[in-house]
Amino acid sequence: MAKTEIRPGGNRAFLTLADGSKISLNEAANGQLASQAGITITKTKNGQLIYTIADQQSAKPGNLYNTIETPRGGQYQINLPDGSKVWLNAETKLKFPVSFADKKERKVELSGEAYFEVAKLKTQGIKMPFIVASSGQEVEVLGTHFNVNAYSDENSTKTTLLEGLVRVSELLRPRNAILKPGQQSSLTATGLSLKNVDTEQAVAWKNGQFMFSNEPLTQVMKDVSRWYNVEVEYKGDFSNVVIGGSVSKFTDIREVLDVLALAGKVNFKTEGTKVIVSP
């Protein structure tokens, strides 16, 4: 029986246009993919999707939205028409307007994890805020670098600030918090909390690394599962096992598991696309 090869993730995503048509970005040729209401959409050879205002007079598409979605084992970078850059982690969806023209705010909707470098933008001399709506919260900025982790299977939504200032607001309660660089907010069922964190660890995924510092093994394996598109089965109780260390995301999964096995004093076995964890 042939052994199943488990490969690391790569630049894979699907783009859904305003008319409902769907483009597989890893299969599409490089170059211009589409044109909508004065906006051209281009795919580059290094895995980026770039929205450019081609016709300023026509770039007023009203309520036209596009959605980019990465599968398990996928990632992608997109440059929005305002110049903001977004990096999407595996199993992530971002919904955004085709253009921000004639809008009072730049609002996008996120499910999963993404890193944002938001460009400053003024309309009629007034700074236009950039808002990321995710699970139970909104993050409002004017121009800054930050990361949002909002996976639906996590117990919290985490926002980490690297540069600038952001306001994180709960949607179910009249509470908000202002983050400073190096701070992370965590929204759970009980509310919003703040703490200082290692920002390098928070955005390691964007820089091609798995990086952990006393993280529960079960949380680490969620990240591995999403990136390598594998199922994880536990034979025993690992709730007290924590992991520290770093390893490239683009290496063979066996190397990743070897690092985790050494750090957590556990054993791993692969069967097809399943990873079995045992004492």
Coordinates of C-alpha atoms in Angstrom, one line a residue:
M1 CA 0.0 0.0 0.0
A2 CA 1.5 3.4 -1.1
K3 CA 2.3 5.8 1.7
T4 CA 0.3 9.0 1.7
E5 CA 2.6 12.1 1.4
I6 CA 1.5 14.9 3.6
R7 CA 2.7 18.2 2.1
P8 CA 2.9 21.6 3.7
G9 CA 0.4 24.3 2.6
G10 CA 1.0 26.9 0.0
N11 CA -0.6 29.8 -2.0
R12 CA -4.1 28.4 -2.5
A13 CA -7.4 30.4 -2.5
F14 CA -10.7 31.0 -4.2
L15 CA -12.0 34.4 -5.2
T16 CA -15.7 34.9 -5.5
L17 CA -16.7 38.0 -7.6
A18 CA -19.7 40.2 -7.1
D19 CA -21.6 38.3 -9.8
G20 CA -21.1 35.0 -8.0
S21 CA -18.5 33.6 -10.4
K22 CA -15.6 31.7 -8.6
I23 CA -12.0 31.7 -9.6
S24 CA -9.4 29.2 -8.3
L25 CA -6.4 31.4 -7.8
N26 CA -3.8 28.5 -7.7
E27 CA -5.1 27.4 -11.1
A28 CA -5.6 30.8 -12.7
A29 CA -2.8 32.2 -15.0
N30 CA -0.9 35.2 -13.8
G31 CA -2.0 38.6 -15.0
Q32 CA -5.4 40.3 -15.1
L33 CA -8.2 38.1 -13.8
A34 CA -11.2 40.4 -14.0
S35 CA -12.4 44.0 -14.1
Q36 CA -15.3 45.3 -12.0
A37 CA -16.7 48.9 -11.9
G38 CA -13.4 50.6 -12.7
I39 CA -11.3 48.1 -10.6
T40 CA -8.9 45.6 -12.2
I41 CA -7.9 42.4 -10.3
T42 CA -4.5 41.0 -11.1
K43 CA -2.7 37.9 -9.9
T44 CA 1.1 38.0 -9.5
K45 CA 3.5 35.2 -9.9
N46 CA 4.5 35.3 -6.2
G47 CA 1.0 34.6 -4.9
Q48 CA -0.6 38.0 -4.5
L49 CA -4.0 39.4 -5.6
I50 CA -3.9 43.1 -6.4
Y51 CA -6.9 45.4 -6.7
T52 CA -6.1 48.6 -8.7
I53 CA -8.3 51.5 -9.5
A54 CA -8.1 51.7 -13.3
D55 CA -10.8 54.2 -13.9
Q56 CA -11.4 56.8 -11.1
Q57 CA -14.7 57.9 -12.6
S58 CA -16.1 54.4 -12.8
A59 CA -14.8 53.2 -9.4
K60 CA -18.1 53.7 -7.6
P61 CA -19.5 50.1 -7.5
G62 CA -22.0 50.8 -4.7
N63 CA -22.5 47.6 -2.7
L64 CA -20.5 45.2 -4.8
Y65 CA -18.5 42.7 -2.7
N66 CA -15.8 40.1 -3.4
T67 CA -14.8 37.2 -1.1
I68 CA -11.4 35.5 -0.9
E69 CA -11.2 32.2 0.9
T70 CA -8.3 30.0 1.7
P71 CA -8.8 26.3 2.2
R72 CA -7.0 24.1 4.8
G73 CA -3.5 24.1 3.7
G74 CA -3.7 27.4 1.9
Q75 CA -2.6 31.0 2.4
Y76 CA -2.8 34.2 0.3
Q77 CA -1.9 37.9 0.2
I78 CA -4.3 40.5 -1.2
N79 CA -3.7 44.2 -1.9
L80 CA -7.0 46.1 -1.5
P81 CA -7.8 49.1 -3.7
D82 CA -7.0 51.6 -0.9
G83 CA -3.5 50.2 -0.8
S84 CA -4.0 48.2 2.4
K85 CA -2.3 44.7 2.4
V86 CA -3.9 41.6 3.9
W87 CA -2.2 38.2 4.5
L88 CA -4.7 35.3 5.0
N89 CA -3.8 32.2 7.0
A90 CA -5.2 28.8 6.2
E91 CA -9.0 28.2 6.4
T92 CA -9.8 31.9 6.3
K93 CA -12.4 34.0 4.6
L94 CA -12.4 37.8 3.9
K95 CA -15.3 39.7 2.4
F96 CA -14.6 43.2 1.2
P97 CA -16.1 46.0 -1.0
V98 CA -14.7 46.1 -4.6
S99 CA -14.0 49.8 -4.0
F100 CA -14.1 52.1 -1.0
A101 CA -15.1 55.1 -3.1
D102 CA -18.1 57.1 -1.8
K103 CA -17.9 55.3 1.6
K104 CA -17.5 56.8 5.0
E105 CA -15.6 53.8 6.3
R106 CA -13.6 50.8 4.9
K107 CA -15.3 47.8 6.4
V108 CA -14.3 44.1 5.8
E109 CA -15.6 40.9 7.3
L110 CA -13.2 38.2 8.6
S111 CA -13.5 34.6 9.6
G112 CA -10.2 32.8 10.4
E113 CA -6.9 34.6 10.8
A114 CA -5.3 37.5 8.9
Y115 CA -2.6 40.1 9.2
F116 CA -3.4 43.6 8.1
E117 CA -1.2 46.5 7.1
V118 CA -3.7 49.3 6.7
A119 CA -3.0 52.3 4.5
K120 CA -4.0 55.7 5.7
L121 CA -6.8 57.2 3.6
K122 CA -8.7 60.5 3.5
T123 CA -11.9 61.4 1.8
Q124 CA -12.8 65.1 1.6
G125 CA -10.0 65.8 4.1
I126 CA -11.4 63.4 6.7
K127 CA -9.5 60.2 7.7
M128 CA -11.5 57.2 6.7
P129 CA -11.5 54.4 9.4
F130 CA -10.8 50.8 8.5
I131 CA -13.0 48.3 10.3
V132 CA -12.5 44.5 10.6
A133 CA -15.7 42.8 11.7
S134 CA -15.1 39.3 13.1
S135 CA -16.6 36.9 15.7
G136 CA -18.3 39.1 18.2
Q137 CA -16.2 42.2 17.7
E138 CA -15.1 45.0 15.5
V139 CA -11.5 46.4 15.2
E140 CA -11.3 50.1 14.1
V141 CA -8.1 51.6 12.8
L142 CA -6.9 54.5 10.7
G143 CA -3.5 53.2 9.6
T144 CA -1.6 50.4 11.4
H145 CA -0.3 46.8 11.4
F146 CA -2.2 44.2 13.4
N147 CA -3.3 40.5 13.4
V148 CA -6.7 39.1 14.0
N149 CA -7.3 35.5 14.9
A150 CA -11.0 34.7 14.7
Y151 CA -11.4 31.0 13.9
S152 CA -14.9 29.7 14.7
D153 CA -13.5 26.6 16.5
E154 CA -11.5 28.7 19.0
N155 CA -12.7 29.9 22.4
S156 CA -11.5 33.4 21.9
T157 CA -11.0 36.1 19.2
K158 CA -7.5 37.6 19.5
T159 CA -6.3 40.9 18.1
T160 CA -2.6 41.7 18.3
L161 CA -1.2 45.2 17.6
L162 CA 2.3 45.7 16.1
E163 CA 2.2 49.3 15.1
G164 CA -0.2 52.3 15.5
L165 CA -3.4 52.2 17.6
V166 CA -6.6 50.2 17.3
R167 CA -9.9 50.2 19.0
V168 CA -11.5 46.8 19.7
S169 CA -15.3 46.9 20.4
E170 CA -17.5 44.1 21.6
L171 CA -20.7 43.8 19.6
L172 CA -22.9 42.3 22.4
R173 CA -21.8 44.7 25.1
P174 CA -21.0 48.4 25.2
R175 CA -17.3 47.8 25.9
N176 CA -14.2 48.6 24.0
A177 CA -10.4 48.8 24.5
I178 CA -7.6 50.8 22.9
L179 CA -4.6 48.7 22.1
K180 CA -1.0 49.9 22.0
P181 CA 1.8 48.2 20.1
G182 CA 2.8 44.9 21.8
Q183 CA -0.7 44.4 23.3
Q184 CA -3.2 41.7 22.5
S185 CA -6.9 41.7 23.3
S186 CA -8.8 38.5 23.8
L187 CA -12.6 38.3 23.5
T188 CA -14.3 35.3 25.2
A189 CA -17.8 34.6 26.4
T190 CA -17.0 36.5 29.6
G191 CA -15.7 39.6 27.9
L192 CA -12.7 41.5 26.6
S193 CA -9.2 41.4 28.3
L194 CA -5.8 42.8 27.4
K195 CA -2.2 41.6 27.9
N196 CA 1.3 42.3 26.6
V197 CA 2.6 39.6 24.2
D198 CA 5.5 38.7 21.9
T199 CA 4.2 40.1 18.6
E200 CA 6.8 38.0 16.7
Q201 CA 5.0 34.9 17.8
A202 CA 1.6 36.2 16.9
V203 CA 2.6 36.8 13.3
A204 CA 5.0 33.9 12.9
W205 CA 2.5 32.2 10.6
K206 CA 2.8 35.1 8.1
N207 CA 6.6 34.8 8.2
G208 CA 6.6 31.1 7.4
Q209 CA 7.1 29.8 10.9
F210 CA 5.4 27.8 13.6
M211 CA 6.4 29.5 16.9
F212 CA 5.1 28.5 20.3
S213 CA 5.9 29.5 23.8
N214 CA 4.2 27.4 26.5
E215 CA 1.2 26.7 24.2
P216 CA -1.1 23.8 25.0
L217 CA -0.3 20.9 22.7
T218 CA -4.0 20.7 21.6
Q219 CA -3.8 24.3 20.4
V220 CA -0.5 23.7 18.6
M221 CA -2.0 20.7 16.8
K222 CA -4.9 22.9 15.6
D223 CA -2.4 25.1 13.7
V224 CA -0.6 22.0 12.3
S225 CA -3.9 20.5 11.3
R226 CA -5.1 23.6 9.4
W227 CA -1.8 24.0 7.5
Y228 CA -1.1 20.4 6.6
N229 CA -4.8 19.6 6.1
V230 CA -4.6 16.6 8.5
E231 CA -6.9 15.1 11.1
V232 CA -5.5 14.7 14.6
E233 CA -6.5 11.9 16.9
Y234 CA -5.5 11.8 20.6
K235 CA -4.9 8.5 22.5
G236 CA -4.9 9.8 26.0
D237 CA -5.2 13.0 28.0
F238 CA -2.8 15.8 26.8
S239 CA -4.6 18.8 28.4
N240 CA -1.5 19.5 30.6
V241 CA 1.1 19.2 27.9
V242 CA 2.6 22.5 26.7
I243 CA 5.0 23.2 23.8
G244 CA 7.8 25.7 23.2
G245 CA 9.9 26.1 20.1
S246 CA 9.9 27.1 16.4
V247 CA 10.1 25.3 13.0
S248 CA 9.5 26.3 9.4
K249 CA 6.0 25.8 8.1
F250 CA 7.4 24.7 4.7
T251 CA 9.3 21.7 6.0
D252 CA 8.1 18.1 5.9
I253 CA 5.4 17.4 8.5
R254 CA 7.7 14.7 10.0
E255 CA 10.2 17.4 11.0
V256 CA 7.5 19.5 12.6
L257 CA 6.3 16.5 14.6
D258 CA 9.8 15.6 15.6
V259 CA 10.3 19.1 17.1
L260 CA 6.9 18.9 18.9
A261 CA 7.7 15.3 20.2
L262 CA 10.9 16.5 21.7
A263 CA 9.4 19.6 23.2
G264 CA 6.3 17.9 24.6
K265 CA 7.7 14.4 25.3
V266 CA 4.9 12.8 23.3
N267 CA 4.8 10.5 20.3
F268 CA 3.3 11.0 16.9
K269 CA 2.4 8.5 14.2
T270 CA 0.9 9.3 10.7
E271 CA -1.6 7.1 9.0
G272 CA -2.6 8.5 5.7
T273 CA -3.7 12.0 6.4
K274 CA -4.3 11.4 10.1
V275 CA -1.8 12.2 12.9
I276 CA -2.1 10.1 16.0
V277 CA -0.8 11.5 19.3
S278 CA 0.1 9.1 22.1
P279 CA 2.1 9.3 25.4

